[in-house]
Amino acid sequence: MGLAMMKVRTAMVKVAMWLLLVGAAGARDIVFPVQIAQDATMDFTYREGEDLAAVALKWCMKWADGFSEPGECASLLANQVQNLQTLQTDGKEELPGISIKVRNAKGEEVQFSHHVGENPADEADAFCTEHFPKAPTADCVEAMLGNLQAGWEEALEKEQRGAMLAEYLAGGEDEAAAAAAAAAASAPATGT
């Protein structure tokens, strides 16, 4: 895989991580700002399981004076929510599997794993319930998702450095960049 493709893949994985982590802990909320005036926005919030059409219509009737028809506004909001839900679902397939080690409340080292195609928030919830039963679940899930994100970012950085070195060895990169990539690729892992 060339360096350019590696950068595209890295960007896709980071977007997928963001989409999953934004609404991951607890109830699945989708929140995004909607411009309601030239210089003002208001967050639209949809909680999984609610009647999307009714939530959107109620929001539009309250905040969207600029639309001649609240139904038009509600339709646009519902489409946006559905697009974000699709991105979240599709994004799960973009996240690589990863395992990280953490210490539980007893100080024992335990392994938390994300499996490809699974929802990392659900995995974190189950892990927290098992290994940190006295901790507030939402806080634990947020911490575990942060650990996963740091692990993914570290792995992607190493993969990019390896691609830079491979590209240099194939004759496509300057010597200084390849030396820096080689040094960074051999550096010990940090952060997870």
mmCIF file of N, CA and C in Angstrom, residues 46-127:
data_model
loop_
_atom_site.group_PDB
_atom_site.id
_atom_site.type_symbol
_atom_site.label_atom_id
_atom_site.label_comp_id
_atom_site.label_asym_id
_atom_site.label_seq_id
_atom_site.Cartn_x
_atom_site.Cartn_y
_atom_site.Cartn_z
ATOM 1 N N TYR A 46 -31.037 13.743 18.617
ATOM 2 C CA TYR A 46 -31.913 12.595 18.409
ATOM 3 C C TYR A 46 -31.364 11.430 19.228
ATOM 4 N N ARG A 47 -32.192 10.839 20.048
ATOM 5 C CA ARG A 47 -31.806 9.681 20.865
ATOM 6 C C ARG A 47 -32.360 8.425 20.210
ATOM 7 N N GLU A 48 -31.488 7.448 20.025
ATOM 8 C CA GLU A 48 -31.889 6.189 19.403
ATOM 9 C C GLU A 48 -33.134 5.623 20.077
ATOM 10 N N GLY A 49 -34.086 5.219 19.260
ATOM 11 C CA GLY A 49 -35.319 4.646 19.777
ATOM 12 C C GLY A 49 -36.486 5.621 19.764
ATOM 13 N N GLU A 50 -36.198 6.916 19.692
ATOM 14 C CA GLU A 50 -37.277 7.904 19.636
ATOM 15 C C GLU A 50 -37.882 7.918 18.234
ATOM 16 N N ASP A 51 -39.044 8.502 18.110
ATOM 17 C CA ASP A 51 -39.688 8.672 16.818
ATOM 18 C C ASP A 51 -38.992 9.832 16.113
ATOM 19 N N LEU A 52 -38.138 9.502 15.141
ATOM 20 C CA LEU A 52 -37.310 10.508 14.477
ATOM 21 C C LEU A 52 -38.149 11.605 13.828
ATOM 22 N N ALA A 53 -39.198 11.244 13.135
ATOM 23 C CA ALA A 53 -40.027 12.246 12.454
ATOM 24 C C ALA A 53 -40.649 13.212 13.462
ATOM 25 N N ALA A 54 -41.124 12.684 14.589
ATOM 26 C CA ALA A 54 -41.760 13.531 15.604
ATOM 27 C C ALA A 54 -40.740 14.445 16.282
ATOM 28 N N VAL A 55 -39.555 13.913 16.591
ATOM 29 C CA VAL A 55 -38.509 14.724 17.229
ATOM 30 C C VAL A 55 -38.082 15.849 16.291
ATOM 31 N N ALA A 56 -37.890 15.512 15.024
ATOM 32 C CA ALA A 56 -37.456 16.514 14.039
ATOM 33 C C ALA A 56 -38.531 17.590 13.848
ATOM 34 N N LEU A 57 -39.774 17.186 13.739
ATOM 35 C CA LEU A 57 -40.857 18.151 13.547
ATOM 36 C C LEU A 57 -40.975 19.082 14.756
ATOM 37 N N LYS A 58 -40.916 18.531 15.943
ATOM 38 C CA LYS A 58 -41.003 19.345 17.165
ATOM 39 C C LYS A 58 -39.852 20.359 17.208
ATOM 40 N N TRP A 59 -38.639 19.910 16.879
ATOM 41 C CA TRP A 59 -37.480 20.806 16.882
ATOM 42 C C TRP A 59 -37.695 21.925 15.855
ATOM 43 N N CYS A 60 -38.129 21.548 14.673
ATOM 44 C CA CYS A 60 -38.315 22.535 13.604
ATOM 45 C C CYS A 60 -39.392 23.558 13.961
ATOM 46 N N MET A 61 -40.460 23.107 14.584
ATOM 47 C CA MET A 61 -41.525 24.033 14.955
ATOM 48 C C MET A 61 -41.020 25.040 15.999
ATOM 49 N N LYS A 62 -40.071 24.620 16.827
ATOM 50 C CA LYS A 62 -39.553 25.504 17.867
ATOM 51 C C LYS A 62 -38.447 26.422 17.356
ATOM 52 N N TRP A 63 -37.545 25.906 16.508
ATOM 53 C CA TRP A 63 -36.326 26.646 16.195
ATOM 54 C C TRP A 63 -36.185 27.114 14.754
ATOM 55 N N ALA A 64 -36.896 26.561 13.811
ATOM 56 C CA ALA A 64 -36.620 26.835 12.406
ATOM 57 C C ALA A 64 -37.655 27.756 11.782
ATOM 58 N N ASP A 65 -37.631 29.011 12.177
ATOM 59 C CA ASP A 65 -38.565 29.995 11.622
ATOM 60 C C ASP A 65 -38.313 30.267 10.144
ATOM 61 N N GLY A 66 -37.086 30.024 9.669
ATOM 62 C CA GLY A 66 -36.725 30.343 8.289
ATOM 63 C C GLY A 66 -37.357 29.431 7.262
ATOM 64 N N PHE A 67 -37.889 28.306 7.671
ATOM 65 C CA PHE A 67 -38.513 27.381 6.727
ATOM 66 C C PHE A 67 -39.992 27.724 6.627
ATOM 67 N N SER A 68 -40.491 27.773 5.396
ATOM 68 C CA SER A 68 -41.917 28.069 5.216
ATOM 69 C C SER A 68 -42.763 26.888 5.684
ATOM 70 N N GLU A 69 -42.191 25.712 5.647
ATOM 71 C CA GLU A 69 -42.929 24.510 6.013
ATOM 72 C C GLU A 69 -42.107 23.696 7.019
ATOM 73 N N PRO A 70 -42.582 23.550 8.263
ATOM 74 C CA PRO A 70 -41.830 22.748 9.243
ATOM 75 C C PRO A 70 -41.571 21.322 8.764
ATOM 76 N N GLY A 71 -42.451 20.789 7.949
ATOM 77 C CA GLY A 71 -42.267 19.438 7.415
ATOM 78 C C GLY A 71 -41.014 19.327 6.557
ATOM 79 N N GLU A 72 -40.707 20.394 5.796
ATOM 80 C CA GLU A 72 -39.494 20.409 4.970
ATOM 81 C C GLU A 72 -38.256 20.365 5.859
ATOM 82 N N CYS A 73 -38.268 21.179 6.904
ATOM 83 C CA CYS A 73 -37.171 21.205 7.868
ATOM 84 C C CYS A 73 -37.015 19.825 8.515
ATOM 85 N N ALA A 74 -38.110 19.242 8.964
ATOM 86 C CA ALA A 74 -38.077 17.942 9.634
ATOM 87 C C ALA A 74 -37.529 16.866 8.706
ATOM 88 N N SER A 75 -37.899 16.921 7.452
ATOM 89 C CA SER A 75 -37.413 15.950 6.478
ATOM 90 C C SER A 75 -35.899 16.064 6.298
ATOM 91 N N LEU A 76 -35.405 17.292 6.226
ATOM 92 C CA LEU A 76 -33.955 17.503 6.093
ATOM 93 C C LEU A 76 -33.200 16.988 7.327
ATOM 94 N N LEU A 77 -33.738 17.258 8.519
ATOM 95 C CA LEU A 77 -33.094 16.779 9.738
ATOM 96 C C LEU A 77 -33.107 15.255 9.796
ATOM 97 N N ALA A 78 -34.226 14.652 9.462
ATOM 98 C CA ALA A 78 -34.330 13.189 9.491
ATOM 99 C C ALA A 78 -33.338 12.559 8.513
ATOM 100 N N ASN A 79 -33.194 13.155 7.331
ATOM 101 C CA ASN A 79 -32.215 12.652 6.358
ATOM 102 C C ASN A 79 -30.798 12.747 6.906
ATOM 103 N N GLN A 80 -30.489 13.852 7.581
ATOM 104 C CA GLN A 80 -29.153 14.024 8.158
ATOM 105 C C GLN A 80 -28.890 12.962 9.227
ATOM 106 N N VAL A 81 -29.858 12.710 10.083
ATOM 107 C CA VAL A 81 -29.710 11.675 11.120
ATOM 108 C C VAL A 81 -29.487 10.316 10.467
ATOM 109 N N GLN A 82 -30.266 9.994 9.456
ATOM 110 C CA GLN A 82 -30.123 8.701 8.780
ATOM 111 C C GLN A 82 -28.751 8.574 8.115
ATOM 112 N N ASN A 83 -28.256 9.665 7.533
ATOM 113 C CA ASN A 83 -26.915 9.639 6.935
ATOM 114 C C ASN A 83 -25.853 9.393 7.996
ATOM 115 N N LEU A 84 -25.973 10.052 9.141
ATOM 116 C CA LEU A 84 -25.002 9.856 10.216
ATOM 117 C C LEU A 84 -25.087 8.442 10.780
ATOM 118 N N GLN A 85 -26.286 7.898 10.907
ATOM 119 C CA GLN A 85 -26.435 6.518 11.379
ATOM 120 C C GLN A 85 -25.770 5.537 10.409
ATOM 121 N N THR A 86 -25.936 5.781 9.126
ATOM 122 C CA THR A 86 -25.302 4.927 8.117
ATOM 123 C C THR A 86 -23.789 5.013 8.229
ATOM 124 N N LEU A 87 -23.265 6.229 8.389
ATOM 125 C CA LEU A 87 -21.823 6.386 8.543
ATOM 126 C C LEU A 87 -21.319 5.677 9.794
ATOM 127 N N GLN A 88 -22.074 5.747 10.888
ATOM 128 C CA GLN A 88 -21.664 5.059 12.113
ATOM 129 C C GLN A 88 -21.643 3.549 11.895
ATOM 130 N N THR A 89 -22.674 3.028 11.267
ATOM 131 C CA THR A 89 -22.755 1.590 11.028
ATOM 132 C C THR A 89 -21.639 1.143 10.096
ATOM 133 N N ASP A 90 -21.479 1.850 8.986
ATOM 134 C CA ASP A 90 -20.431 1.504 8.030
ATOM 135 C C ASP A 90 -19.045 1.701 8.644
ATOM 136 N N GLY A 91 -18.922 2.688 9.521
ATOM 137 C CA GLY A 91 -17.633 2.987 10.134
ATOM 138 C C GLY A 91 -17.113 1.866 11.009
ATOM 139 N N LYS A 92 -18.015 1.068 11.594
ATOM 140 C CA LYS A 92 -17.572 -0.046 12.431
ATOM 141 C C LYS A 92 -16.680 -0.997 11.647
ATOM 142 N N GLU A 93 -16.969 -1.172 10.364
ATOM 143 C CA GLU A 93 -16.169 -2.074 9.538
ATOM 144 C C GLU A 93 -14.788 -1.500 9.235
ATOM 145 N N GLU A 94 -14.629 -0.187 9.337
ATOM 146 C CA GLU A 94 -13.350 0.462 9.064
ATOM 147 C C GLU A 94 -12.391 0.380 10.244
ATOM 148 N N LEU A 95 -12.927 0.147 11.444
ATOM 149 C CA LEU A 95 -12.077 0.125 12.623
ATOM 150 C C LEU A 95 -11.379 -1.224 12.738
ATOM 151 N N PRO A 96 -10.052 -1.203 12.779
ATOM 152 C CA PRO A 96 -9.341 -2.479 12.903
ATOM 153 C C PRO A 96 -9.496 -3.049 14.313
ATOM 154 N N GLY A 97 -9.369 -4.361 14.413
ATOM 155 C CA GLY A 97 -9.375 -5.000 15.718
ATOM 156 C C GLY A 97 -8.119 -4.591 16.487
ATOM 157 N N ILE A 98 -8.256 -4.505 17.789
ATOM 158 C CA ILE A 98 -7.114 -4.100 18.615
ATOM 159 C C ILE A 98 -7.355 -4.593 20.039
ATOM 160 N N SER A 99 -6.273 -4.913 20.719
ATOM 161 C CA SER A 99 -6.341 -5.286 22.132
ATOM 162 C C SER A 99 -5.399 -4.382 22.907
ATOM 163 N N ILE A 100 -5.853 -3.954 24.071
ATOM 164 C CA ILE A 100 -5.015 -3.134 24.937
ATOM 165 C C ILE A 100 -5.054 -3.721 26.338
ATOM 166 N N LYS A 101 -3.988 -3.498 27.071
ATOM 167 C CA LYS A 101 -3.920 -3.984 28.447
ATOM 168 C C LYS A 101 -4.114 -2.811 29.392
ATOM 169 N N VAL A 102 -4.928 -3.039 30.405
ATOM 170 C CA VAL A 102 -5.172 -2.038 31.445
ATOM 171 C C VAL A 102 -5.142 -2.743 32.791
ATOM 172 N N ARG A 103 -5.046 -1.973 33.832
ATOM 173 C CA ARG A 103 -5.078 -2.547 35.182
ATOM 174 C C ARG A 103 -6.475 -2.341 35.757
ATOM 175 N N ASN A 104 -7.023 -3.415 36.336
ATOM 176 C CA ASN A 104 -8.345 -3.322 36.934
ATOM 177 C C ASN A 104 -8.243 -2.725 38.339
ATOM 178 N N ALA A 105 -9.350 -2.672 39.040
ATOM 179 C CA ALA A 105 -9.389 -2.061 40.366
ATOM 180 C C ALA A 105 -8.486 -2.780 41.361
ATOM 181 N N LYS A 106 -8.207 -4.053 41.136
ATOM 182 C CA LYS A 106 -7.330 -4.833 42.016
ATOM 183 C C LYS A 106 -5.859 -4.699 41.632
ATOM 184 N N GLY A 107 -5.595 -3.950 40.558
ATOM 185 C CA GLY A 107 -4.223 -3.781 40.094
ATOM 186 C C GLY A 107 -3.763 -4.885 39.160
ATOM 187 N N GLU A 108 -4.670 -5.777 38.772
ATOM 188 C CA GLU A 108 -4.325 -6.873 37.875
ATOM 189 C C GLU A 108 -4.397 -6.388 36.426
ATOM 190 N N GLU A 109 -3.504 -6.912 35.611
ATOM 191 C CA GLU A 109 -3.512 -6.550 34.201
ATOM 192 C C GLU A 109 -4.590 -7.366 33.487
ATOM 193 N N VAL A 110 -5.491 -6.679 32.802
ATOM 194 C CA VAL A 110 -6.551 -7.330 32.039
ATOM 195 C C VAL A 110 -6.523 -6.774 30.621
ATOM 196 N N GLN A 111 -7.022 -7.573 29.689
ATOM 197 C CA GLN A 111 -6.972 -7.178 28.285
ATOM 198 C C GLN A 111 -8.362 -6.804 27.785
ATOM 199 N N PHE A 112 -8.439 -5.643 27.160
ATOM 200 C CA PHE A 112 -9.673 -5.174 26.531
ATOM 201 C C PHE A 112 -9.477 -5.272 25.026
ATOM 202 N N SER A 113 -10.409 -5.909 24.349
ATOM 203 C CA SER A 113 -10.281 -6.112 22.904
ATOM 204 C C SER A 113 -11.480 -5.558 22.164
ATOM 205 N N HIS A 114 -11.168 -4.972 21.019
ATOM 206 C CA HIS A 114 -12.214 -4.575 20.070
ATOM 207 C C HIS A 114 -12.105 -5.530 18.897
ATOM 208 N N HIS A 115 -13.244 -6.101 18.488
ATOM 209 C CA HIS A 115 -13.286 -7.022 17.360
ATOM 210 C C HIS A 115 -13.912 -6.317 16.162
ATOM 211 N N VAL A 116 -13.329 -6.525 14.994
ATOM 212 C CA VAL A 116 -13.797 -5.881 13.767
ATOM 213 C C VAL A 116 -15.291 -6.131 13.579
ATOM 214 N N GLY A 117 -16.001 -5.055 13.262
ATOM 215 C CA GLY A 117 -17.430 -5.142 12.993
ATOM 216 C C GLY A 117 -18.306 -4.989 14.219
ATOM 217 N N GLU A 118 -17.713 -5.042 15.402
ATOM 218 C CA GLU A 118 -18.473 -4.874 16.635
ATOM 219 C C GLU A 118 -18.485 -3.408 17.037
ATOM 220 N N ASN A 119 -19.424 -3.047 17.875
ATOM 221 C CA ASN A 119 -19.499 -1.670 18.373
ATOM 222 C C ASN A 119 -18.573 -1.548 19.585
ATOM 223 N N PRO A 120 -17.528 -0.710 19.493
ATOM 224 C CA PRO A 120 -16.584 -0.601 20.599
ATOM 225 C C PRO A 120 -17.228 -0.092 21.892
ATOM 226 N N ALA A 121 -18.292 0.680 21.783
ATOM 227 C CA ALA A 121 -18.965 1.170 22.989
ATOM 228 C C ALA A 121 -19.641 0.015 23.719
ATOM 229 N N ASP A 122 -20.252 -0.891 22.974
ATOM 230 C CA ASP A 122 -20.877 -2.056 23.593
ATOM 231 C C ASP A 122 -19.826 -2.961 24.223
ATOM 232 N N GLU A 123 -18.702 -3.129 23.535
ATOM 233 C CA GLU A 123 -17.611 -3.939 24.080
ATOM 234 C C GLU A 123 -17.061 -3.313 25.359
ATOM 235 N N ALA A 124 -16.905 -1.986 25.338
ATOM 236 C CA ALA A 124 -16.391 -1.286 26.524
ATOM 237 C C ALA A 124 -17.380 -1.400 27.683
ATOM 238 N N ASP A 125 -18.657 -1.308 27.389
ATOM 239 C CA ASP A 125 -19.678 -1.424 28.428
ATOM 240 C C ASP A 125 -19.590 -2.788 29.118
ATOM 241 N N ALA A 126 -19.495 -3.848 28.326
ATOM 242 C CA ALA A 126 -19.394 -5.202 28.893
ATOM 243 C C ALA A 126 -18.099 -5.362 29.682
ATOM 244 N N PHE A 127 -17.004 -4.829 29.161
ATOM 245 C CA PHE A 127 -15.703 -4.911 29.832
ATOM 246 C C PHE A 127 -15.747 -4.176 31.172
#
